[in-house]
CSV table of C-alpha atoms in Angstrom, one decimal:
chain,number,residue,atom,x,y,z
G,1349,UNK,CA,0.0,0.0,0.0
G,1350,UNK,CA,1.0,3.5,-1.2
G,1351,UNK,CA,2.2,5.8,1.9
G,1352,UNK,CA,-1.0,8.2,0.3
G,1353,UNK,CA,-3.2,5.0,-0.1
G,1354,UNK,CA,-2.7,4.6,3.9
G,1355,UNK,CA,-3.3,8.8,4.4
G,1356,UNK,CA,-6.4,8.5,2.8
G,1357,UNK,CA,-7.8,5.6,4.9
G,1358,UNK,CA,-6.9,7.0,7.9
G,1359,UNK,CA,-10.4,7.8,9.7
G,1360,UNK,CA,-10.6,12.1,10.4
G,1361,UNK,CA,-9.9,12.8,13.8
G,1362,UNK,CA,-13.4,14.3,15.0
G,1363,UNK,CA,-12.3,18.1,15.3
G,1364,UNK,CA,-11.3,18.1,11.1
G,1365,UNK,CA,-14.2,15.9,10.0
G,1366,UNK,CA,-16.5,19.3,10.2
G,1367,UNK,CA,-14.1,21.1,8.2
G,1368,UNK,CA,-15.0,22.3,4.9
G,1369,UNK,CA,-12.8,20.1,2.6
G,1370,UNK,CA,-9.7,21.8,0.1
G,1371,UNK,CA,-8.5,20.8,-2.5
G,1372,UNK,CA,-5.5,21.2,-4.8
G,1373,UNK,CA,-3.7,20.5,-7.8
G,1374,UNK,CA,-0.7,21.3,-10.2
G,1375,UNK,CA,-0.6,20.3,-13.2
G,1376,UNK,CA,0.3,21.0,-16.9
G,1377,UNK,CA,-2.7,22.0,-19.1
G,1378,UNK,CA,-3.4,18.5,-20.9
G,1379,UNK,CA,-6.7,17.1,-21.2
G,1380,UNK,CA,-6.0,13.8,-19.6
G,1381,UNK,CA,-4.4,16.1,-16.3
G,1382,UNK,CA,-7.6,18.1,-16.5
G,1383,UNK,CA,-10.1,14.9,-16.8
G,1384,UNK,CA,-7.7,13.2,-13.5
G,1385,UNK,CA,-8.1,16.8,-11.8
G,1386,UNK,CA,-12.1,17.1,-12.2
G,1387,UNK,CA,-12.9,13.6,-11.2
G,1388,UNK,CA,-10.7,13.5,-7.6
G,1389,UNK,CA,-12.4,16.6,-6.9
G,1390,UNK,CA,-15.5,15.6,-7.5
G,1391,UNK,CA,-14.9,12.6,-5.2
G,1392,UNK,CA,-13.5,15.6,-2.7
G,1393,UNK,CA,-16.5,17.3,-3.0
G,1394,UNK,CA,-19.3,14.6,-3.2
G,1395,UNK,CA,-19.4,14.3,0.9
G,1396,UNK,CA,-19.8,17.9,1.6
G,1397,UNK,CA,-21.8,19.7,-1.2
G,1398,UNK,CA,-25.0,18.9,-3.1
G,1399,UNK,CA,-24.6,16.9,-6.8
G,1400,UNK,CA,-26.5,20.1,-8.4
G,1401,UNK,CA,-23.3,22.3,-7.4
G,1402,UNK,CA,-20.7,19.8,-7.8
G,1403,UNK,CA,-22.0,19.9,-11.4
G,1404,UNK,CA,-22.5,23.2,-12.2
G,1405,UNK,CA,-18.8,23.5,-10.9
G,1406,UNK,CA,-17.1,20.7,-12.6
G,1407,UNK,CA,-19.0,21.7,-15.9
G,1408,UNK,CA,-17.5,25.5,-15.2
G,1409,UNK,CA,-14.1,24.2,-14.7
G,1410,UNK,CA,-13.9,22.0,-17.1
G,1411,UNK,CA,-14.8,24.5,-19.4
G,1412,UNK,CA,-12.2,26.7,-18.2
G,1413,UNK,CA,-9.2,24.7,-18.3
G,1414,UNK,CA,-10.1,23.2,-21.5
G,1415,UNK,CA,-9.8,26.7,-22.9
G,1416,UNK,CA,-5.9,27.0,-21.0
G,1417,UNK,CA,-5.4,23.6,-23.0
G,1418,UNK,CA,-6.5,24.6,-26.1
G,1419,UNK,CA,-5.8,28.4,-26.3
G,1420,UNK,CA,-3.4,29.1,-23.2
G,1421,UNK,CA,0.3,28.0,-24.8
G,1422,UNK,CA,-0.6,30.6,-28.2
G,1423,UNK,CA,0.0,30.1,-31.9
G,1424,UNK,CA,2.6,27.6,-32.8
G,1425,UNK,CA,2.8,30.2,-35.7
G,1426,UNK,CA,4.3,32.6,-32.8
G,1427,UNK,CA,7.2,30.2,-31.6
G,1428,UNK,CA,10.8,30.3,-33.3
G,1429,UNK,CA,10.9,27.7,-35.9
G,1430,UNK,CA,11.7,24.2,-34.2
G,1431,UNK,CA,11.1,25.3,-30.6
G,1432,UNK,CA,8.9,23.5,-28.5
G,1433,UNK,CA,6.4,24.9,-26.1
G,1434,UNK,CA,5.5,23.1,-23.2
G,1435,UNK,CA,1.8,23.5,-22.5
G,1436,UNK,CA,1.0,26.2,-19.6
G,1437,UNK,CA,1.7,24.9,-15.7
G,1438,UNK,CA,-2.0,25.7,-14.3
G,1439,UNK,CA,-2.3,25.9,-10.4
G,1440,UNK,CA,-6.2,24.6,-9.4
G,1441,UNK,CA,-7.4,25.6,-5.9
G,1442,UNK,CA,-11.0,25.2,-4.6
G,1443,UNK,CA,-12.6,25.6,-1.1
G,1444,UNK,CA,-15.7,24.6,-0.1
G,1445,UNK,CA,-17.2,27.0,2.7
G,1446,UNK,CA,-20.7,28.7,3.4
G,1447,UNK,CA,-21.5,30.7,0.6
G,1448,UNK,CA,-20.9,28.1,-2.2
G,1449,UNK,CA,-17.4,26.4,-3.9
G,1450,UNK,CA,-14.7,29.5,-4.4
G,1451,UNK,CA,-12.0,28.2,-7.1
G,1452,UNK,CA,-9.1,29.6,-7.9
G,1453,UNK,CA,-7.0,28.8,-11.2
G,1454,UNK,CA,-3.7,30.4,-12.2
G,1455,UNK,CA,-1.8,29.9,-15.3
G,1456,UNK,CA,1.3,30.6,-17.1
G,1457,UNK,CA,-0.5,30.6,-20.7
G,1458,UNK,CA,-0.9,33.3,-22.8
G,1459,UNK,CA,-3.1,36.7,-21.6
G,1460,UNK,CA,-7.0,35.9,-21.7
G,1461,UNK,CA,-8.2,37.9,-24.8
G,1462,UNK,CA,-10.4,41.2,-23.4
G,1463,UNK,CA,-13.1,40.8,-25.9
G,1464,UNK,CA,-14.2,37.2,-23.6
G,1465,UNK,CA,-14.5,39.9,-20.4
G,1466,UNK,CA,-17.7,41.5,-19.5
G,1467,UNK,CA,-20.5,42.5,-21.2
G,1468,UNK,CA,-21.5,39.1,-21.2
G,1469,UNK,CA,-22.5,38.4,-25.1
G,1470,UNK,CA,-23.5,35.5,-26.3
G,1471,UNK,CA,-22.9,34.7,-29.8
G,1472,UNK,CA,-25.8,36.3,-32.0
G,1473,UNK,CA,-28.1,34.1,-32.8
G,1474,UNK,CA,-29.4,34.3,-36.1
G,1475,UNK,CA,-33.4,35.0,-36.1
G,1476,UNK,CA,-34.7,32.8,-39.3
G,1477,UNK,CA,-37.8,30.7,-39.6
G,1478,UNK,CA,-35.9,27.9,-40.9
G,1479,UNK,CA,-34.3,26.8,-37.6
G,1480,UNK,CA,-32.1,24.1,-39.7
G,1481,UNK,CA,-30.4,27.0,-41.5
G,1482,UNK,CA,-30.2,29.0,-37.8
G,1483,UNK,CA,-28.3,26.3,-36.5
G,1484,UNK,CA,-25.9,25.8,-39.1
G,1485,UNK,CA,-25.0,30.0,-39.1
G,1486,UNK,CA,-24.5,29.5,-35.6
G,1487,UNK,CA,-20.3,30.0,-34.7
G,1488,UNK,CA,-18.9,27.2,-33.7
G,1489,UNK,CA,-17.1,28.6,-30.9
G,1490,UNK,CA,-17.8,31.4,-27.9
G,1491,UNK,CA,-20.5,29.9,-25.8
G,1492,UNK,CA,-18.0,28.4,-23.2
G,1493,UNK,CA,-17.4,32.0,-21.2
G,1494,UNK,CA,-21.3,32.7,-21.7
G,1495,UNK,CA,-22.2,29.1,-19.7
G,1496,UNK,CA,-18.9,29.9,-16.9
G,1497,UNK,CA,-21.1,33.2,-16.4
G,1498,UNK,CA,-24.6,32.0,-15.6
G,1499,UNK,CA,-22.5,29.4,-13.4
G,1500,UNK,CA,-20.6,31.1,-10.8
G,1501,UNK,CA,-21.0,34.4,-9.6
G,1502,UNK,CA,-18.0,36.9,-8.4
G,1503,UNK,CA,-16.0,36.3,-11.4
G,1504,UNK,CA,-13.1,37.8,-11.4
G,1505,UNK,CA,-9.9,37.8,-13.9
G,1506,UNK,CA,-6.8,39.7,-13.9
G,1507,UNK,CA,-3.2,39.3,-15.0
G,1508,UNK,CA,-0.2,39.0,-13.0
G,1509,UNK,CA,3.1,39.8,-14.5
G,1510,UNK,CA,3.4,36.0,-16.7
G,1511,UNK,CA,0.5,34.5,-14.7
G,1512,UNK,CA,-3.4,34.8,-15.4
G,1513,UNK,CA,-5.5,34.3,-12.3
G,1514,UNK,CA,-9.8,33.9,-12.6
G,1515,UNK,CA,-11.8,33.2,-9.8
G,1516,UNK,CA,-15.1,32.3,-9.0
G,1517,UNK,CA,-17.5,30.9,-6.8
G,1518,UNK,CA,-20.3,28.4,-7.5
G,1519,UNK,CA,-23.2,29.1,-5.3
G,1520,UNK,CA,-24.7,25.6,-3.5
G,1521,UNK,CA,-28.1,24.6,-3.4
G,1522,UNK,CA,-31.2,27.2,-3.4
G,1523,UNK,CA,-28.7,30.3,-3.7
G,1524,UNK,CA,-28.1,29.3,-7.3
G,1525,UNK,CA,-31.5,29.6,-8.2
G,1526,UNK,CA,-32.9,32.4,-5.8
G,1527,UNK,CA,-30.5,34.9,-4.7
G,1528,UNK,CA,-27.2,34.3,-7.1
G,1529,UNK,CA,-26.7,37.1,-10.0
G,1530,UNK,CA,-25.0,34.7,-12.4
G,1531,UNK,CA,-21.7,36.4,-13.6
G,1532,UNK,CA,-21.8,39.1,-11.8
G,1533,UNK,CA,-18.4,40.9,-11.5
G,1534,UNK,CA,-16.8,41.5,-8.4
G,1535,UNK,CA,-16.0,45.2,-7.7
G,1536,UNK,CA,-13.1,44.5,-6.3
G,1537,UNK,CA,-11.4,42.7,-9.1
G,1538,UNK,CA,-8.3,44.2,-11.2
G,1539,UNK,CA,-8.5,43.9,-14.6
């Protein structure tokens, strides 16, 4: 048995078993990485928050680090000939606590392009009576950062001299549906 195999069958001692659980990971920005990262917190998370937010959460995240693999080491066009860019180191933290699931996730990518930052636009959606043809004039990309804002609230993005940081918080149970502002900007955030 692995020495972390034993650490996680330890039973809690009774003053840390009320504790909101943490969780964290480093990793590089590969899918597989991102797919290990999502499911052990979802294990984390499944003892101490309800399914609803879990998913709401892991379908926020997941949409957000997809976007650091896909778009966060830039344009191979951009890199001298024959170099090799190693895809961004992306640092995931995420607290439970009393007002929801708070995340945290830094990167070494690329800056996050403006034009995704508020207002929050959706893609136009073309007004036809032929839905067939409405669909098919539909982009194929920028729906990702309109379903990250109607997930969390107090989302927050700035940039740190090579480092991106976003932050968010996914509201649990009723406060999702009653008294959550989905998107909403915190005031406090640099941009």
């Amino acid at each position: 048995m692995s020495c972390s195999a034993a650490i996680r069958q330890m039973p809690q001692p009774p003053h840390l078993s009320s504790r909101k659980p943490i969780f964290y990971r480093l990793f590089r920005a590969d899918p597989v990485a991102v797919r290990s990262a999502l499911m052990a917190l979802r294990e984390l998370l499944a003892r101490s928050a309800d399914e609803d937010a879990v998913n709401r959460l892991e379908l926020a995240l997941a949409e957000v680090l997809n976007n650091i693999c896909q778009h966060g080491a830039g344009e191979p066009a951009a890199r001298p000939t024959g170099s090799r860019q190693l895809a961004p180191m992306v640092h995931l933290c995420v607290a439970r606590h009393v007002g929801g699931i708070a995340c945290a996730i830094t990167d070494d990518g690329i800056p996050l392009p403006i034009a995704l930052l508020p207002p929050a636009n959706c893609p136009a959606r073309v007004q036809d009576k032929d839905m067939a043809e409405d669909v098919e004039l539909l982009p194929e990309g920028g729906f990702g950062w309109h379903l990250i804002r109607d997930l969390t609230y107090s989302l927050c993005y700035f940039r740190e001299g090579r480092r991106n940081l976003l932050a968010f918080t996914v509201p649990l149970g009723d406060a999702y549906r009653i008294n959550c502002l989905p998107g909403q900007f915190s005031p406090n955030c640099r941009g």
